[in-house]
């Protein structure tokens, strides 16, 4: 029985959530690691005694990509990831408005630091990310 429950929860965590489905939160979460400048791997407390480890894309921002063909974007991506790690520190974070994302196994959420600071706002203010509302992302590299 327990094995069946674990398998079911694992499958649910890996499946993309329907776009209309949303958990308002707040959900307390511990950061496992910074994936890049706009994505974190977190362990979120979703129920009494129940935690889920999931990638969280920070809503409203786009940061440079580490896998860019452009060296300038790769350097900017490293700065963004370092800035994100510095912004969140070692304290737990809070997730709100958690919704499905376009990639399986990842969710989209508003993220706040332990002091209530908007992580997206902090990264935008530091010039490490830019606003993003979905769709095509603007290039980070200068035109050739």
Tab-separated table of N, CA and C in Angstrom:
chain	number	residue	atom	x	y	z
A	1	UNK	N	0.824	-1.197	0.000
A	1	UNK	CA	0.000	0.000	0.000
A	1	UNK	C	0.871	1.265	0.000
A	2	UNK	N	1.862	1.312	0.895
A	2	UNK	CA	2.736	2.474	0.970
A	2	UNK	C	3.514	2.636	-0.336
A	3	UNK	N	3.968	1.522	-0.888
A	3	UNK	CA	4.702	1.579	-2.156
A	3	UNK	C	3.812	2.144	-3.272
A	4	UNK	N	2.565	1.747	-3.325
A	4	UNK	CA	1.633	2.256	-4.335
A	4	UNK	C	1.445	3.759	-4.178
A	5	UNK	N	1.321	4.228	-2.939
A	5	UNK	CA	1.165	5.653	-2.669
A	5	UNK	C	2.403	6.424	-3.109
A	6	UNK	N	3.582	5.906	-2.814
A	6	UNK	CA	4.826	6.574	-3.205
A	6	UNK	C	4.924	6.654	-4.726
A	7	UNK	N	4.594	5.570	-5.430
A	7	UNK	CA	4.626	5.566	-6.895
A	7	UNK	C	3.626	6.579	-7.455
A	8	UNK	N	2.437	6.618	-6.895
A	8	UNK	CA	1.417	7.552	-7.370
A	8	UNK	C	1.856	8.999	-7.169
A	9	UNK	N	2.403	9.325	-6.016
A	9	UNK	CA	2.865	10.692	-5.745
A	9	UNK	C	4.026	11.069	-6.660
A	10	UNK	N	4.917	10.132	-6.928
A	10	UNK	CA	6.031	10.390	-7.832
A	10	UNK	C	5.525	10.695	-9.235
A	11	UNK	N	4.560	9.932	-9.701
A	11	UNK	CA	3.983	10.174	-11.028
A	11	UNK	C	3.294	11.521	-11.087
A	12	UNK	N	2.584	11.877	-10.029
A	12	UNK	CA	1.899	13.170	-9.999
A	12	UNK	C	2.891	14.318	-10.013
A	13	UNK	N	4.005	14.170	-9.301
A	13	UNK	CA	5.001	15.235	-9.262
A	13	UNK	C	5.669	15.421	-10.622
A	14	UNK	N	5.765	14.358	-11.401
A	14	UNK	CA	6.430	14.449	-12.700
A	14	UNK	C	5.492	14.871	-13.826
A	15	UNK	N	4.191	14.748	-13.617
A	15	UNK	CA	3.231	15.075	-14.671
A	15	UNK	C	2.940	16.572	-14.676
A	16	UNK	N	2.794	17.174	-15.850
A	16	UNK	CA	2.455	18.592	-15.874
A	16	UNK	C	1.055	18.822	-15.323
A	17	UNK	N	0.923	19.863	-14.538
A	17	UNK	CA	-0.385	20.190	-13.974
A	17	UNK	C	-1.218	20.894	-15.035
A	18	UNK	N	-2.521	20.684	-15.031
A	18	UNK	CA	-3.367	21.427	-15.965
A	18	UNK	C	-3.187	22.926	-15.750
A	19	UNK	N	-3.211	23.684	-16.828
A	19	UNK	CA	-2.940	25.122	-16.760
A	19	UNK	C	-3.870	25.847	-15.802
A	20	UNK	N	-5.126	25.417	-15.700
A	20	UNK	CA	-6.095	26.111	-14.861
A	20	UNK	C	-5.944	25.756	-13.381
A	21	UNK	N	-5.273	24.670	-13.081
A	21	UNK	CA	-5.105	24.247	-11.694
A	21	UNK	C	-4.081	25.135	-11.002
A	22	UNK	N	-4.400	25.554	-9.772
A	22	UNK	CA	-3.523	26.485	-9.065
A	22	UNK	C	-3.682	26.298	-7.573
A	23	UNK	N	-2.596	26.356	-6.860
A	23	UNK	CA	-2.603	26.323	-5.397
A	23	UNK	C	-2.168	27.706	-4.937
A	24	UNK	N	-3.052	28.394	-4.236
A	24	UNK	CA	-2.762	29.773	-3.839
A	24	UNK	C	-1.660	29.873	-2.797
A	25	UNK	N	-1.553	28.857	-1.916
A	25	UNK	CA	-0.521	28.919	-0.880
A	25	UNK	C	-0.925	29.853	0.235
A	26	UNK	N	-0.007	30.259	1.040
A	26	UNK	CA	1.433	30.098	0.886
A	26	UNK	C	1.906	28.691	1.270
A	27	UNK	N	2.961	28.260	0.584
A	27	UNK	CA	3.621	27.001	0.889
A	27	UNK	C	5.049	27.306	1.316
A	28	UNK	N	5.439	26.768	2.452
A	28	UNK	CA	6.825	26.917	2.895
A	28	UNK	C	7.687	25.937	2.117
A	29	UNK	N	8.884	26.371	1.744
A	29	UNK	CA	9.778	25.497	0.979
A	29	UNK	C	11.225	25.776	1.359
A	30	UNK	N	12.026	24.735	1.290
A	30	UNK	CA	13.470	24.856	1.468
A	30	UNK	C	14.108	24.722	0.095
A	31	UNK	N	15.074	25.555	-0.193
A	31	UNK	CA	15.769	25.487	-1.478
A	31	UNK	C	16.797	24.368	-1.422
A	32	UNK	N	16.681	23.446	-2.354
A	32	UNK	CA	17.652	22.362	-2.469
A	32	UNK	C	18.860	22.873	-3.242
A	33	UNK	N	18.587	23.562	-4.373
A	33	UNK	CA	19.668	24.182	-5.144
A	33	UNK	C	19.085	25.176	-6.145
A	34	UNK	N	19.935	26.082	-6.564
A	34	UNK	CA	19.601	27.020	-7.632
A	34	UNK	C	19.929	26.321	-8.945
A	35	UNK	N	18.944	26.210	-9.827
A	35	UNK	CA	19.167	25.583	-11.131
A	35	UNK	C	19.752	26.603	-12.099
A	36	UNK	N	19.142	27.766	-12.177
A	36	UNK	CA	19.655	28.872	-12.978
A	36	UNK	C	19.071	30.162	-12.415
A	37	UNK	N	19.168	31.250	-13.150
A	37	UNK	CA	18.760	32.545	-12.620
A	37	UNK	C	17.280	32.739	-12.387
A	38	UNK	N	16.430	31.837	-12.918
A	38	UNK	CA	14.985	31.975	-12.696
A	38	UNK	C	14.313	30.666	-12.280
A	39	UNK	N	15.099	29.671	-11.900
A	39	UNK	CA	14.533	28.375	-11.521
A	39	UNK	C	15.267	27.790	-10.314
A	40	UNK	N	14.475	27.286	-9.381
A	40	UNK	CA	14.999	26.671	-8.161
A	40	UNK	C	14.495	25.241	-8.029
A	41	UNK	N	15.281	24.380	-7.414
A	41	UNK	CA	14.789	23.077	-6.991
A	41	UNK	C	14.470	23.226	-5.513
A	42	UNK	N	13.214	22.962	-5.138
A	42	UNK	CA	12.784	23.157	-3.753
A	42	UNK	C	12.140	21.898	-3.187
A	43	UNK	N	12.135	21.838	-1.874
A	43	UNK	CA	11.379	20.816	-1.151
A	43	UNK	C	10.271	21.574	-0.435
A	44	UNK	N	9.044	21.414	-0.937
A	44	UNK	CA	7.903	22.174	-0.428
A	44	UNK	C	7.052	21.321	0.490
A	45	UNK	N	6.574	21.925	1.553
A	45	UNK	CA	5.671	21.257	2.488
A	45	UNK	C	4.248	21.433	1.975
A	46	UNK	N	3.689	20.359	1.413
A	46	UNK	CA	2.379	20.455	0.781
A	46	UNK	C	1.244	19.925	1.643
A	47	UNK	N	1.571	19.228	2.691
A	47	UNK	CA	0.568	18.659	3.568
A	47	UNK	C	1.264	18.273	4.841
A	48	UNK	N	0.517	18.012	5.896
A	48	UNK	CA	1.125	17.608	7.162
A	48	UNK	C	2.030	16.401	6.946
A	49	UNK	N	3.305	16.572	7.233
A	49	UNK	CA	4.251	15.476	7.096
A	49	UNK	C	4.543	15.069	5.662
A	50	UNK	N	4.141	15.873	4.688
A	50	UNK	CA	4.347	15.523	3.282
A	50	UNK	C	5.103	16.638	2.573
A	51	UNK	N	6.211	16.268	1.960
A	51	UNK	CA	7.008	17.212	1.194
A	51	UNK	C	7.176	16.700	-0.221
A	52	UNK	N	7.290	17.619	-1.162
A	52	UNK	CA	7.507	17.291	-2.562
A	52	UNK	C	8.720	18.081	-3.031
A	53	UNK	N	9.622	17.413	-3.730
A	53	UNK	CA	10.759	18.097	-4.326
A	53	UNK	C	10.414	18.367	-5.780
A	54	UNK	N	10.488	19.640	-6.179
A	54	UNK	CA	10.057	20.039	-7.518
A	54	UNK	C	10.840	21.270	-7.977
A	55	UNK	N	11.025	21.380	-9.282
A	55	UNK	CA	11.629	22.583	-9.858
A	55	UNK	C	10.566	23.670	-9.916
A	56	UNK	N	10.933	24.884	-9.516
A	56	UNK	CA	10.020	26.028	-9.507
A	56	UNK	C	10.584	27.131	-10.387
A	57	UNK	N	9.852	27.471	-11.427
A	57	UNK	CA	10.198	28.618	-12.270
A	57	UNK	C	9.587	29.843	-11.605
A	58	UNK	N	10.376	30.886	-11.419
A	58	UNK	CA	9.904	32.101	-10.772
A	58	UNK	C	9.051	32.895	-11.759
A	59	UNK	N	7.806	33.157	-11.375
A	59	UNK	CA	6.855	33.850	-12.247
A	59	UNK	C	7.296	35.290	-12.505
A	60	UNK	N	7.112	35.696	-13.764
A	60	UNK	CA	7.273	37.098	-14.110
A	60	UNK	C	8.660	37.529	-14.544
A	61	UNK	N	9.629	36.599	-14.560
A	61	UNK	CA	10.978	36.987	-14.971
A	61	UNK	C	11.573	35.984	-15.956
A	62	UNK	N	12.563	36.463	-16.675
A	62	UNK	CA	13.383	35.621	-17.544
A	62	UNK	C	14.821	35.999	-17.264
A	63	UNK	N	15.650	34.997	-16.994
A	63	UNK	CA	17.077	35.222	-16.778
A	63	UNK	C	17.846	34.612	-17.944
A	64	UNK	N	19.063	35.049	-18.157
A	64	UNK	CA	19.882	34.482	-19.231
A	64	UNK	C	20.076	32.974	-19.034
A	65	UNK	N	20.316	32.279	-20.148
A	65	UNK	CA	20.465	30.823	-20.126
A	65	UNK	C	21.931	30.403	-20.090
A	66	UNK	N	22.222	29.397	-19.261
A	66	UNK	CA	23.585	28.868	-19.166
A	66	UNK	C	23.993	28.122	-20.425
A	67	UNK	N	23.036	27.601	-21.163
A	67	UNK	CA	23.333	26.805	-22.360
A	67	UNK	C	23.247	27.629	-23.645
A	68	UNK	N	23.531	28.881	-23.555
A	68	UNK	CA	23.472	29.751	-24.725
A	68	UNK	C	24.689	29.541	-25.620
A	69	UNK	N	24.523	29.816	-26.898
A	69	UNK	CA	25.641	29.781	-27.835
A	69	UNK	C	26.518	31.030	-27.663
A	70	UNK	N	25.991	32.019	-26.999
A	70	UNK	CA	26.658	33.310	-26.819
A	70	UNK	C	27.385	33.348	-25.465
A	71	UNK	N	28.685	33.603	-25.492
A	71	UNK	CA	29.475	33.636	-24.260
A	71	UNK	C	28.987	34.737	-23.310
A	72	UNK	N	28.548	35.844	-23.863
A	72	UNK	CA	28.056	36.951	-23.034
A	72	UNK	C	26.827	36.519	-22.232
A	73	UNK	N	25.909	35.788	-22.872
A	73	UNK	CA	24.724	35.305	-22.157
A	73	UNK	C	25.105	34.280	-21.098
A	74	UNK	N	26.062	33.412	-21.378
A	74	UNK	CA	26.492	32.423	-20.383
A	74	UNK	C	27.079	33.106	-19.153
A	75	UNK	N	27.858	34.151	-19.358
A	75	UNK	CA	28.415	34.900	-18.217
A	75	UNK	C	27.297	35.587	-17.429
A	76	UNK	N	26.328	36.162	-18.150
A	76	UNK	CA	25.185	36.801	-17.489
A	76	UNK	C	24.359	35.771	-16.724
A	77	UNK	N	24.255	34.563	-17.265
A	77	UNK	CA	23.514	33.486	-16.589
A	77	UNK	C	24.186	33.110	-15.275
A	78	UNK	N	25.506	33.056	-15.272
A	78	UNK	CA	26.230	32.754	-14.030
A	78	UNK	C	25.987	33.850	-12.998
A	79	UNK	N	26.022	35.111	-13.430
A	79	UNK	CA	25.757	36.228	-12.500
A	79	UNK	C	24.330	36.153	-11.955
A	80	UNK	N	23.371	35.808	-12.813
A	80	UNK	CA	21.974	35.712	-12.378
A	80	UNK	C	21.795	34.598	-11.356
A	81	UNK	N	22.409	33.445	-11.587
A	81	UNK	CA	22.290	32.327	-10.638
A	81	UNK	C	22.921	32.680	-9.295
A	82	UNK	N	24.070	33.342	-9.332
A	82	UNK	CA	24.725	33.776	-8.090
A	82	UNK	C	23.855	34.805	-7.372
A	83	UNK	N	23.271	35.726	-8.137
A	83	UNK	CA	22.386	36.733	-7.543
A	83	UNK	C	21.143	36.113	-6.928
A	84	UNK	N	20.583	35.101	-7.586
A	84	UNK	CA	19.415	34.408	-7.033
A	84	UNK	C	19.783	33.723	-5.727
A	85	UNK	N	20.908	33.031	-5.702
A	85	UNK	CA	21.347	32.356	-4.472
A	85	UNK	C	21.551	33.362	-3.344
A	86	UNK	N	22.145	34.510	-3.657
A	86	UNK	CA	22.359	35.544	-2.642
A	86	UNK	C	21.040	36.130	-2.158
A	87	UNK	N	20.080	36.280	-3.050
A	87	UNK	CA	18.781	36.856	-2.690
A	87	UNK	C	18.021	35.957	-1.720
A	88	UNK	N	18.033	34.651	-1.978
A	88	UNK	CA	17.268	33.746	-1.115
A	88	UNK	C	18.024	33.347	0.133
A	89	UNK	N	19.342	33.350	0.097
A	89	UNK	CA	20.133	32.966	1.260
A	89	UNK	C	19.872	31.527	1.668
A	90	UNK	N	20.025	31.253	2.962
A	90	UNK	CA	19.848	29.895	3.486
A	90	UNK	C	18.497	29.672	4.138
A	91	UNK	N	17.683	30.691	4.220
A	91	UNK	CA	16.399	30.593	4.915
A	91	UNK	C	15.333	29.978	4.002
A	92	UNK	N	14.279	29.438	4.600
A	92	UNK	CA	13.166	28.927	3.779
A	92	UNK	C	12.546	30.049	2.954
A	93	UNK	N	11.884	29.663	1.872
A	93	UNK	CA	11.181	30.613	1.015
A	93	UNK	C	9.690	30.313	1.082
A	94	UNK	N	8.896	31.189	0.487
A	94	UNK	CA	7.453	30.994	0.432
A	94	UNK	C	7.013	30.992	-1.021
A	95	UNK	N	6.187	30.014	-1.377
A	95	UNK	CA	5.623	29.912	-2.718
A	95	UNK	C	4.147	30.273	-2.659
A	96	UNK	N	3.688	31.085	-3.597
A	96	UNK	CA	2.267	31.387	-3.716
A	96	UNK	C	1.881	31.307	-5.183
A	97	UNK	N	0.579	31.191	-5.425
A	97	UNK	CA	0.036	31.117	-6.785
A	97	UNK	C	0.770	30.056	-7.605
A	98	UNK	N	0.890	28.870	-7.049
A	98	UNK	CA	1.615	27.773	-7.699
A	98	UNK	C	0.728	27.165	-8.787
A	99	UNK	N	1.273	27.087	-10.001
A	99	UNK	CA	0.514	26.570	-11.144
A	99	UNK	C	1.411	25.689	-11.997
A	100	UNK	N	0.794	24.940	-12.894
A	100	UNK	CA	1.550	24.109	-13.814
A	100	UNK	C	2.391	24.962	-14.746
A	101	UNK	N	3.466	24.386	-15.221
A	101	UNK	CA	4.359	25.060	-16.154
A	101	UNK	C	4.377	24.271	-17.449
A	102	UNK	N	5.004	24.813	-18.473
A	102	UNK	CA	4.997	24.132	-19.761
A	102	UNK	C	5.884	22.899	-19.790
A	103	UNK	N	6.769	22.745	-18.828
A	103	UNK	CA	7.627	21.566	-18.763
A	103	UNK	C	7.167	20.634	-17.658
A	104	UNK	N	7.113	19.348	-17.951
A	104	UNK	CA	6.711	18.348	-16.953
A	104	UNK	C	7.699	18.358	-15.791
A	105	UNK	N	7.176	18.219	-14.598
A	105	UNK	CA	8.028	18.179	-13.416
A	105	UNK	C	8.442	19.536	-12.900
A	106	UNK	N	7.913	20.605	-13.478
A	106	UNK	CA	8.238	21.952	-13.035
A	106	UNK	C	6.954	22.731	-12.834
A	107	UNK	N	6.939	23.617	-11.834
A	107	UNK	CA	5.788	24.472	-11.591
A	107	UNK	C	6.221	25.929	-11.711
A	108	UNK	N	5.239	26.789	-11.838
A	108	UNK	CA	5.444	28.225	-11.916
A	108	UNK	C	4.871	28.819	-10.632
A	109	UNK	N	5.604	29.729	-9.993
A	109	UNK	CA	5.111	30.282	-8.731
A	109	UNK	C	5.695	31.658	-8.464
A	110	UNK	N	4.984	32.406	-7.635
A	110	UNK	CA	5.545	33.617	-7.053
A	110	UNK	C	6.399	33.143	-5.887
A	111	UNK	N	7.595	33.703	-5.771
A	111	UNK	CA	8.539	33.263	-4.739
A	111	UNK	C	8.932	34.462	-3.899
A	112	UNK	N	8.909	34.273	-2.577
A	112	UNK	CA	9.314	35.333	-1.656
A	112	UNK	C	10.353	34.794	-0.682
A	113	UNK	N	11.244	35.672	-0.264
A	113	UNK	CA	12.254	35.306	0.722
A	113	UNK	C	11.608	35.160	2.097
A	114	UNK	N	12.388	34.734	3.060
A	114	UNK	CA	11.895	34.583	4.430
A	114	UNK	C	11.423	35.916	5.008
A	115	UNK	N	11.964	37.024	4.503
A	115	UNK	CA	11.564	38.348	4.995
A	115	UNK	C	10.404	38.934	4.203
A	116	UNK	N	9.904	38.176	3.203
A	116	UNK	CA	8.763	38.634	2.419
A	116	UNK	C	9.122	39.386	1.149
A	117	UNK	N	10.395	39.503	0.852
A	117	UNK	CA	10.832	40.185	-0.370
A	117	UNK	C	10.504	39.353	-1.595
A	118	UNK	N	9.951	39.969	-2.622
A	118	UNK	CA	9.687	39.288	-3.894
A	118	UNK	C	11.026	38.965	-4.553
A	119	UNK	N	11.269	37.694	-4.825
A	119	UNK	CA	12.516	37.290	-5.473
A	119	UNK	C	12.568	37.842	-6.889
A	120	UNK	N	11.447	37.786	-7.613
A	120	UNK	CA	11.411	38.342	-8.968
A	120	UNK	C	11.749	39.831	-8.933
A	121	UNK	N	11.143	40.563	-8.016
A	121	UNK	CA	11.404	41.998	-7.902
A	121	UNK	C	12.859	42.301	-7.587
A	122	UNK	N	13.456	41.493	-6.720
A	122	UNK	CA	14.861	41.704	-6.362
A	122	UNK	C	15.773	41.468	-7.560
A	123	UNK	N	15.497	40.415	-8.334
A	123	UNK	CA	16.335	40.120	-9.501
A	123	UNK	C	16.154	41.170	-10.598
A	124	UNK	N	14.918	41.625	-10.782
A	124	UNK	CA	14.667	42.702	-11.752
A	124	UNK	C	15.389	43.976	-11.326
A	125	UNK	N	15.295	44.302	-10.053
A	125	UNK	CA	15.931	45.502	-9.529
A	125	UNK	C	17.443	45.482	-9.643
A	126	UNK	N	18.017	44.287	-9.565
A	126	UNK	CA	19.473	44.145	-9.676
A	126	UNK	C	19.931	44.044	-11.131
A	127	UNK	N	18.981	44.031	-12.069
A	127	UNK	CA	19.338	43.923	-13.473
A	127	UNK	C	19.785	42.533	-13.891
A	128	UNK	N	19.435	41.515	-13.101
A	128	UNK	CA	19.854	40.138	-13.386
A	128	UNK	C	18.819	39.361	-14.188
A	129	UNK	N	17.637	39.942	-14.328
A	129	UNK	CA	16.549	39.310	-15.084
A	129	UNK	C	15.722	40.428	-15.700
A	130	UNK	N	14.812	40.029	-16.582
A	130	UNK	CA	13.880	41.008	-17.143
A	130	UNK	C	12.467	40.435	-17.067
A	131	UNK	N	11.493	41.292	-17.218
A	131	UNK	CA	10.116	40.832	-17.096
A	131	UNK	C	9.794	39.844	-18.214
A	132	UNK	N	8.917	38.910	-17.876
A	132	UNK	CA	8.546	37.861	-18.828
A	132	UNK	C	7.133	37.413	-18.514
A	133	UNK	N	6.293	37.374	-19.540
A	133	UNK	CA	4.896	36.965	-19.355
A	133	UNK	C	4.555	35.739	-20.192
A	134	UNK	N	5.565	34.976	-20.575
A	134	UNK	CA	5.344	33.794	-21.397
A	134	UNK	C	5.581	34.105	-22.855
A	135	UNK	N	5.497	33.075	-23.676
A	135	UNK	CA	5.718	33.255	-25.113
A	135	UNK	C	7.186	33.271	-25.453
A	136	UNK	N	7.507	33.899	-26.566
A	136	UNK	CA	8.898	33.965	-27.021
A	136	UNK	C	9.691	34.868	-26.097
A	137	UNK	N	10.888	34.440	-25.781
A	137	UNK	CA	11.745	35.263	-24.941
A	137	UNK	C	12.648	36.103	-25.823
A	138	UNK	N	12.925	37.300	-25.385
A	138	UNK	CA	13.817	38.196	-26.131
A	138	UNK	C	15.256	37.693	-26.013
A	139	UNK	N	16.062	37.887	-27.032
A	139	UNK	CA	17.446	37.426	-26.976
A	139	UNK	C	18.271	38.228	-25.968
A	140	UNK	N	19.227	37.585	-25.355
A	140	UNK	CA	20.131	38.235	-24.423
A	140	UNK	C	21.438	38.641	-25.118
A	141	UNK	N	21.720	38.016	-26.238
A	141	UNK	CA	22.967	38.300	-26.949
A	141	UNK	C	22.756	39.426	-27.942
A	142	UNK	N	23.798	40.231	-28.151
A	142	UNK	CA	23.667	41.290	-29.147
A	142	UNK	C	23.528	40.700	-30.555
A	143	UNK	N	22.835	41.401	-31.415
A	143	UNK	CA	22.660	40.940	-32.803
A	143	UNK	C	24.015	40.947	-33.489
A	144	UNK	N	24.272	39.928	-34.316
A	144	UNK	CA	25.583	39.867	-35.009
A	144	UNK	C	25.756	40.969	-36.019
